[in-house]
mmCIF file of C-alpha atoms in Angstrom:
data_model
loop_
_atom_site.group_PDB
_atom_site.id
_atom_site.type_symbol
_atom_site.label_atom_id
_atom_site.label_comp_id
_atom_site.label_asym_id
_atom_site.label_seq_id
_atom_site.Cartn_x
_atom_site.Cartn_y
_atom_site.Cartn_z
ATOM 1 C CA UNK N 47 12.437 7.507 -3.473
ATOM 2 C CA UNK N 48 8.685 8.062 -3.548
ATOM 3 C CA UNK N 49 6.979 8.032 -0.184
ATOM 4 C CA UNK N 50 3.298 7.353 0.508
ATOM 5 C CA UNK N 51 1.821 10.122 2.649
ATOM 6 C CA UNK N 52 -1.065 10.091 5.122
ATOM 7 C CA UNK N 53 -2.217 12.587 7.707
ATOM 8 C CA UNK N 54 -0.576 11.581 11.018
ATOM 9 C CA UNK N 55 -3.759 12.274 12.936
ATOM 10 C CA UNK N 56 -7.346 13.369 12.423
ATOM 11 C CA UNK N 57 -10.295 14.058 14.645
ATOM 12 C CA UNK N 58 -14.009 13.688 13.945
ATOM 13 C CA UNK N 59 -17.139 14.199 16.006
ATOM 14 C CA UNK N 60 -19.546 11.301 16.526
ATOM 15 C CA UNK N 61 -21.952 11.246 13.600
ATOM 16 C CA UNK N 62 -19.659 13.388 11.512
ATOM 17 C CA UNK N 63 -17.914 12.720 8.219
ATOM 18 C CA UNK N 64 -14.177 12.505 7.749
ATOM 19 C CA UNK N 65 -12.005 11.964 4.692
ATOM 20 C CA UNK N 66 -8.531 10.518 5.113
ATOM 21 C CA UNK N 67 -6.116 10.767 2.201
ATOM 22 C CA UNK N 68 -3.238 8.790 0.751
ATOM 23 C CA UNK N 69 -0.819 10.591 -1.537
ATOM 24 C CA UNK N 70 2.616 10.420 -3.087
ATOM 25 C CA UNK N 71 5.568 12.735 -2.512
ATOM 26 C CA UNK N 72 6.102 12.570 -6.250
ATOM 27 C CA UNK N 73 3.232 12.211 -8.663
ATOM 28 C CA UNK N 74 -0.459 11.442 -8.387
ATOM 29 C CA UNK N 75 -2.305 8.415 -7.083
ATOM 30 C CA UNK N 76 -4.534 6.727 -9.648
ATOM 31 C CA UNK N 77 -6.589 3.564 -9.896
ATOM 32 C CA UNK N 78 -3.445 1.932 -11.324
ATOM 33 C CA UNK N 79 -2.002 2.104 -7.805
ATOM 34 C CA UNK N 80 -4.905 -0.099 -6.604
ATOM 35 C CA UNK N 81 -5.279 1.741 -3.278
ATOM 36 C CA UNK N 82 -6.212 -0.446 -0.335
ATOM 37 C CA UNK N 83 -7.328 0.774 3.075
ATOM 38 C CA UNK N 84 -6.971 -1.020 6.409
ATOM 39 C CA UNK N 85 -8.195 -0.362 9.928
ATOM 40 C CA UNK N 86 -6.154 -1.449 12.940
ATOM 41 C CA UNK N 87 -6.816 -1.331 16.656
ATOM 42 C CA UNK N 88 -4.066 -1.930 19.237
ATOM 43 C CA UNK N 89 -2.943 -5.523 19.538
ATOM 44 C CA UNK N 90 -4.955 -6.684 16.545
ATOM 45 C CA UNK N 91 -4.026 -7.437 12.945
ATOM 46 C CA UNK N 92 -5.286 -4.998 10.335
ATOM 47 C CA UNK N 93 -8.782 -5.377 8.953
ATOM 48 C CA UNK N 94 -9.358 -4.810 5.256
ATOM 49 C CA UNK N 95 -11.856 -2.019 4.540
ATOM 50 C CA UNK N 96 -11.381 -1.102 0.886
ATOM 51 C CA UNK N 97 -9.404 -2.616 -2.002
ATOM 52 C CA UNK N 98 -8.811 -1.614 -5.613
ATOM 53 C CA UNK N 99 -9.711 2.020 -4.874
ATOM 54 C CA UNK N 100 -13.385 1.617 -3.984
ATOM 55 C CA UNK N 101 -14.400 -2.017 -3.470
ATOM 56 C CA UNK N 102 -15.656 -2.601 0.034
ATOM 57 C CA UNK N 103 -14.411 -5.775 1.677
ATOM 58 C CA UNK N 104 -16.929 -8.351 2.852
ATOM 59 C CA UNK N 105 -18.792 -7.275 5.982
ATOM 60 C CA UNK N 106 -17.591 -3.667 5.903
ATOM 61 C CA UNK N 107 -20.463 -1.216 6.457
ATOM 62 C CA UNK N 108 -21.312 1.123 3.594
ATOM 63 C CA UNK N 109 -20.431 4.184 5.639
ATOM 64 C CA UNK N 110 -16.838 3.413 4.617
ATOM 65 C CA UNK N 111 -16.095 4.357 1.031
ATOM 66 C CA UNK N 112 -13.005 4.735 -1.120
ATOM 67 C CA UNK N 113 -12.281 7.031 -4.031
ATOM 68 C CA UNK N 114 -9.713 9.097 -5.875
ATOM 69 C CA UNK N 115 -9.945 12.767 -4.906
ATOM 70 C CA UNK N 116 -7.727 15.002 -6.973
ATOM 71 C CA UNK N 117 -4.288 13.443 -6.920
ATOM 72 C CA UNK N 118 -4.829 11.254 -3.854
ATOM 73 C CA UNK N 119 -6.702 8.164 -2.770
ATOM 74 C CA UNK N 120 -9.320 8.869 -0.151
ATOM 75 C CA UNK N 121 -11.184 6.964 2.546
ATOM 76 C CA UNK N 122 -14.414 8.604 3.671
ATOM 77 C CA UNK N 123 -16.194 7.606 6.848
ATOM 78 C CA UNK N 124 -19.772 8.856 7.029
ATOM 79 C CA UNK N 125 -21.576 8.919 10.350
ATOM 80 C CA UNK N 126 -18.494 8.246 12.466
ATOM 81 C CA UNK N 127 -18.961 6.009 15.471
ATOM 82 C CA UNK N 128 -16.910 5.624 18.628
ATOM 83 C CA UNK N 129 -15.520 2.280 17.540
ATOM 84 C CA UNK N 130 -14.137 3.868 14.370
ATOM 85 C CA UNK N 131 -11.387 5.259 16.572
ATOM 86 C CA UNK N 132 -8.423 3.348 15.139
ATOM 87 C CA UNK N 133 -5.310 3.607 13.031
ATOM 88 C CA UNK N 134 -5.946 3.651 9.289
ATOM 89 C CA UNK N 135 -3.379 2.617 6.709
ATOM 90 C CA UNK N 136 -3.314 2.793 2.940
ATOM 91 C CA UNK N 137 -1.098 0.738 0.651
ATOM 92 C CA UNK N 138 -0.292 1.501 -2.976
ATOM 93 C CA UNK N 139 1.013 -0.624 -5.833
ATOM 94 C CA UNK N 140 4.107 1.142 -7.178
ATOM 95 C CA UNK N 141 4.748 -1.119 -10.170
ATOM 96 C CA UNK N 142 7.409 -3.797 -10.648
ATOM 97 C CA UNK N 143 5.698 -5.881 -7.991
ATOM 98 C CA UNK N 144 6.378 -3.375 -5.226
ATOM 99 C CA UNK N 145 3.810 -2.201 -2.672
ATOM 100 C CA UNK N 146 4.314 0.665 -0.213
ATOM 101 C CA UNK N 147 2.298 1.495 2.892
ATOM 102 C CA UNK N 148 1.600 4.978 4.110
ATOM 103 C CA UNK N 149 2.621 5.921 7.620
ATOM 104 C CA UNK N 150 -0.929 5.624 8.937
ATOM 105 C CA UNK N 151 -3.511 8.031 10.328
ATOM 106 C CA UNK N 152 -4.602 7.915 13.951
ATOM 107 C CA UNK N 153 -8.320 8.768 13.980
ATOM 108 C CA UNK N 154 -9.892 10.119 17.138
ATOM 109 C CA UNK N 155 -13.662 10.233 17.552
ATOM 110 C CA UNK N 156 -14.678 12.881 20.087
ATOM 111 C CA UNK T 653 -13.312 -19.826 6.680
ATOM 112 C CA UNK T 654 -10.021 -18.354 5.548
ATOM 113 C CA UNK T 655 -7.262 -18.880 8.095
ATOM 114 C CA UNK T 656 -3.618 -17.831 8.050
ATOM 115 C CA UNK T 657 -1.491 -18.985 10.971
ATOM 116 C CA UNK T 658 2.063 -17.720 11.281
ATOM 117 C CA UNK T 659 4.759 -19.469 13.281
ATOM 118 C CA UNK T 660 8.515 -19.475 13.715
ATOM 119 C CA UNK T 661 9.028 -16.143 15.425
ATOM 120 C CA UNK T 662 11.214 -15.705 18.464
ATOM 121 C CA UNK T 663 14.341 -14.134 19.885
ATOM 122 C CA UNK T 664 17.474 -14.180 17.735
ATOM 123 C CA UNK T 665 20.825 -12.440 17.958
ATOM 124 C CA UNK T 666 21.935 -9.868 15.376
ATOM 125 C CA UNK T 667 23.383 -11.648 12.380
ATOM 126 C CA UNK T 668 21.284 -14.730 13.032
ATOM 127 C CA UNK T 669 18.630 -16.460 10.957
ATOM 128 C CA UNK T 670 15.005 -17.397 11.368
ATOM 129 C CA UNK T 671 12.414 -19.071 9.157
ATOM 130 C CA UNK T 672 8.802 -18.009 9.392
ATOM 131 C CA UNK T 673 5.940 -20.187 8.186
ATOM 132 C CA UNK T 674 2.340 -19.370 7.387
ATOM 133 C CA UNK T 675 -0.152 -22.216 7.220
ATOM 134 C CA UNK T 676 -3.133 -21.386 5.031
ATOM 135 C CA UNK T 677 -6.569 -23.005 5.025
ATOM 136 C CA UNK T 678 -10.112 -22.306 3.906
ATOM 137 C CA UNK T 679 -9.232 -21.260 0.358
ATOM 138 C CA UNK T 680 -7.350 -22.450 -2.721
ATOM 139 C CA UNK T 681 -3.879 -21.377 -1.622
ATOM 140 C CA UNK T 682 -2.302 -22.062 -5.017
ATOM 141 C CA UNK T 683 -4.491 -19.427 -6.689
ATOM 142 C CA UNK T 684 -3.362 -16.377 -4.770
ATOM 143 C CA UNK T 685 -0.479 -13.983 -4.452
ATOM 144 C CA UNK T 686 0.843 -13.978 -0.895
ATOM 145 C CA UNK T 687 2.642 -11.233 1.027
ATOM 146 C CA UNK T 688 4.641 -10.686 4.193
ATOM 147 C CA UNK T 689 4.061 -7.403 6.006
ATOM 148 C CA UNK T 690 5.786 -6.347 9.222
ATOM 149 C CA UNK T 691 5.118 -3.890 12.012
ATOM 150 C CA UNK T 692 7.768 -2.765 14.463
ATOM 151 C CA UNK T 693 6.542 -2.127 18.023
ATOM 152 C CA UNK T 694 4.497 1.070 18.069
ATOM 153 C CA UNK T 695 5.155 1.756 14.394
ATOM 154 C CA UNK T 696 3.300 1.458 11.100
ATOM 155 C CA UNK T 697 2.876 -1.318 8.598
ATOM 156 C CA UNK T 698 5.711 -2.059 6.172
ATOM 157 C CA UNK T 699 5.415 -4.271 3.114
ATOM 158 C CA UNK T 700 8.253 -6.824 3.025
ATOM 159 C CA UNK T 701 7.808 -9.250 0.143
ATOM 160 C CA UNK T 702 5.369 -10.992 -2.162
ATOM 161 C CA UNK T 703 5.198 -14.110 -4.305
ATOM 162 C CA UNK T 704 2.748 -15.028 -7.028
ATOM 163 C CA UNK T 705 0.787 -18.254 -7.254
ATOM 164 C CA UNK T 706 3.336 -20.253 -9.273
ATOM 165 C CA UNK T 707 6.459 -18.658 -7.687
ATOM 166 C CA UNK T 708 7.561 -17.114 -10.993
ATOM 167 C CA UNK T 709 7.208 -13.575 -9.661
ATOM 168 C CA UNK T 710 8.919 -12.604 -6.398
ATOM 169 C CA UNK T 711 9.537 -9.119 -5.062
ATOM 170 C CA UNK T 712 11.180 -7.570 -2.008
ATOM 171 C CA UNK T 713 11.367 -4.240 -0.249
ATOM 172 C CA UNK T 714 14.821 -2.681 -0.552
ATOM 173 C CA UNK T 715 15.308 -2.983 3.209
ATOM 174 C CA UNK T 716 15.325 -6.806 3.073
ATOM 175 C CA UNK T 717 16.566 -7.539 -0.436
ATOM 176 C CA UNK T 718 19.491 -9.948 -0.383
ATOM 177 C CA UNK T 719 18.791 -11.018 3.208
ATOM 178 C CA UNK T 720 15.226 -12.403 3.117
ATOM 179 C CA UNK T 721 13.829 -15.097 0.830
ATOM 180 C CA UNK T 722 10.130 -15.726 0.304
ATOM 181 C CA UNK T 723 8.895 -19.097 -0.892
ATOM 182 C CA UNK T 724 5.795 -21.259 -0.889
ATOM 183 C CA UNK T 725 4.798 -24.894 -1.024
ATOM 184 C CA UNK T 726 1.410 -25.124 -2.708
ATOM 185 C CA UNK T 727 1.148 -28.842 -1.895
ATOM 186 C CA UNK T 728 1.434 -28.000 1.813
ATOM 187 C CA UNK T 729 -0.563 -24.745 1.632
ATOM 188 C CA UNK T 730 2.309 -22.981 3.338
ATOM 189 C CA UNK T 731 4.136 -19.704 2.820
ATOM 190 C CA UNK T 732 7.660 -19.159 4.134
ATOM 191 C CA UNK T 733 10.032 -16.312 4.871
ATOM 192 C CA UNK T 734 13.684 -17.196 5.364
ATOM 193 C CA UNK T 735 15.375 -14.319 7.180
ATOM 194 C CA UNK T 736 19.175 -14.169 7.272
ATOM 195 C CA UNK T 737 21.657 -11.579 8.546
ATOM 196 C CA UNK T 738 19.012 -10.248 10.889
ATOM 197 C CA UNK T 739 19.376 -6.754 12.278
ATOM 198 C CA UNK T 740 17.954 -5.062 15.349
ATOM 199 C CA UNK T 741 15.732 -3.004 13.045
ATOM 200 C CA UNK T 742 14.090 -6.203 11.745
ATOM 201 C CA UNK T 743 12.352 -6.552 15.119
ATOM 202 C CA UNK T 744 8.620 -6.602 14.364
ATOM 203 C CA UNK T 745 5.437 -8.583 14.197
ATOM 204 C CA UNK T 746 5.412 -10.340 10.827
ATOM 205 C CA UNK T 747 2.030 -10.832 9.171
ATOM 206 C CA UNK T 748 1.173 -13.240 6.410
ATOM 207 C CA UNK T 749 -1.352 -11.626 4.035
ATOM 208 C CA UNK T 750 -3.438 -13.052 1.222
ATOM 209 C CA UNK T 751 -3.505 -10.975 -1.948
ATOM 210 C CA UNK T 752 -4.148 -7.258 -1.484
ATOM 211 C CA UNK T 753 -6.400 -6.828 -4.505
ATOM 212 C CA UNK T 754 -8.963 -9.467 -3.631
ATOM 213 C CA UNK T 755 -9.848 -8.236 -0.146
ATOM 214 C CA UNK T 756 -6.764 -9.118 1.858
ATOM 215 C CA UNK T 757 -6.931 -11.615 4.701
ATOM 216 C CA UNK T 758 -4.380 -11.191 7.481
ATOM 217 C CA UNK T 759 -2.926 -13.678 9.925
ATOM 218 C CA UNK T 760 -2.515 -12.856 13.612
ATOM 219 C CA UNK T 761 1.225 -12.342 13.174
ATOM 220 C CA UNK T 762 4.365 -13.744 14.751
ATOM 221 C CA UNK T 763 6.831 -11.652 16.744
ATOM 222 C CA UNK T 764 10.490 -11.576 15.733
ATOM 223 C CA UNK T 765 12.873 -9.963 18.208
ATOM 224 C CA UNK T 766 16.461 -9.326 17.172
ATOM 225 C CA UNK T 767 18.557 -8.500 20.191
ATOM 226 C CA UNK T 768 21.814 -9.442 21.849
#
């Protein structure tokens, strides 16, 4: 069974740039997987950042961007701010109507 | 303003049943795929099920297939999740989500606790 992989944790300095990735244990991620990215803080529902690989959701600042890097989907945060400290999840379309979330990345800004 | 309001969560014994509802407003409900996503306490997000706009396409995660049933009533702008044969590992906050590929909107979630 294919699993969606994310870095368990990542750290970035304020003002810095960080790229989080979303991969597959078997195969490559492509635009056909329609990667979506979500941000979640404790006790809150997820907030949509990026959908269909690189489309920014309404109201999301342009320092968040999505792409395909190599064989993975990627979320890049440019100019990290303190309130970017959150959990970040990707979800991929696996075909046959099935979606699978990655395990999430806990981002620390310090 | 898009709103998704889940209800129906609560405490249930293993083997029991529960029906979740999600009342939608602020958009044309009948035009969108809808999903259920769950999150166990302290854990990550898990996709559970989805249904297309006219109910002709329905899909489930393997972990709930045969036990959960998703449905919708477009006249009432409401999404449902019938959960049978509940297990302790089904304990989670259940979120109603509007279509991933059009900038998903998420409800606040409803907590389901399966415990004896």
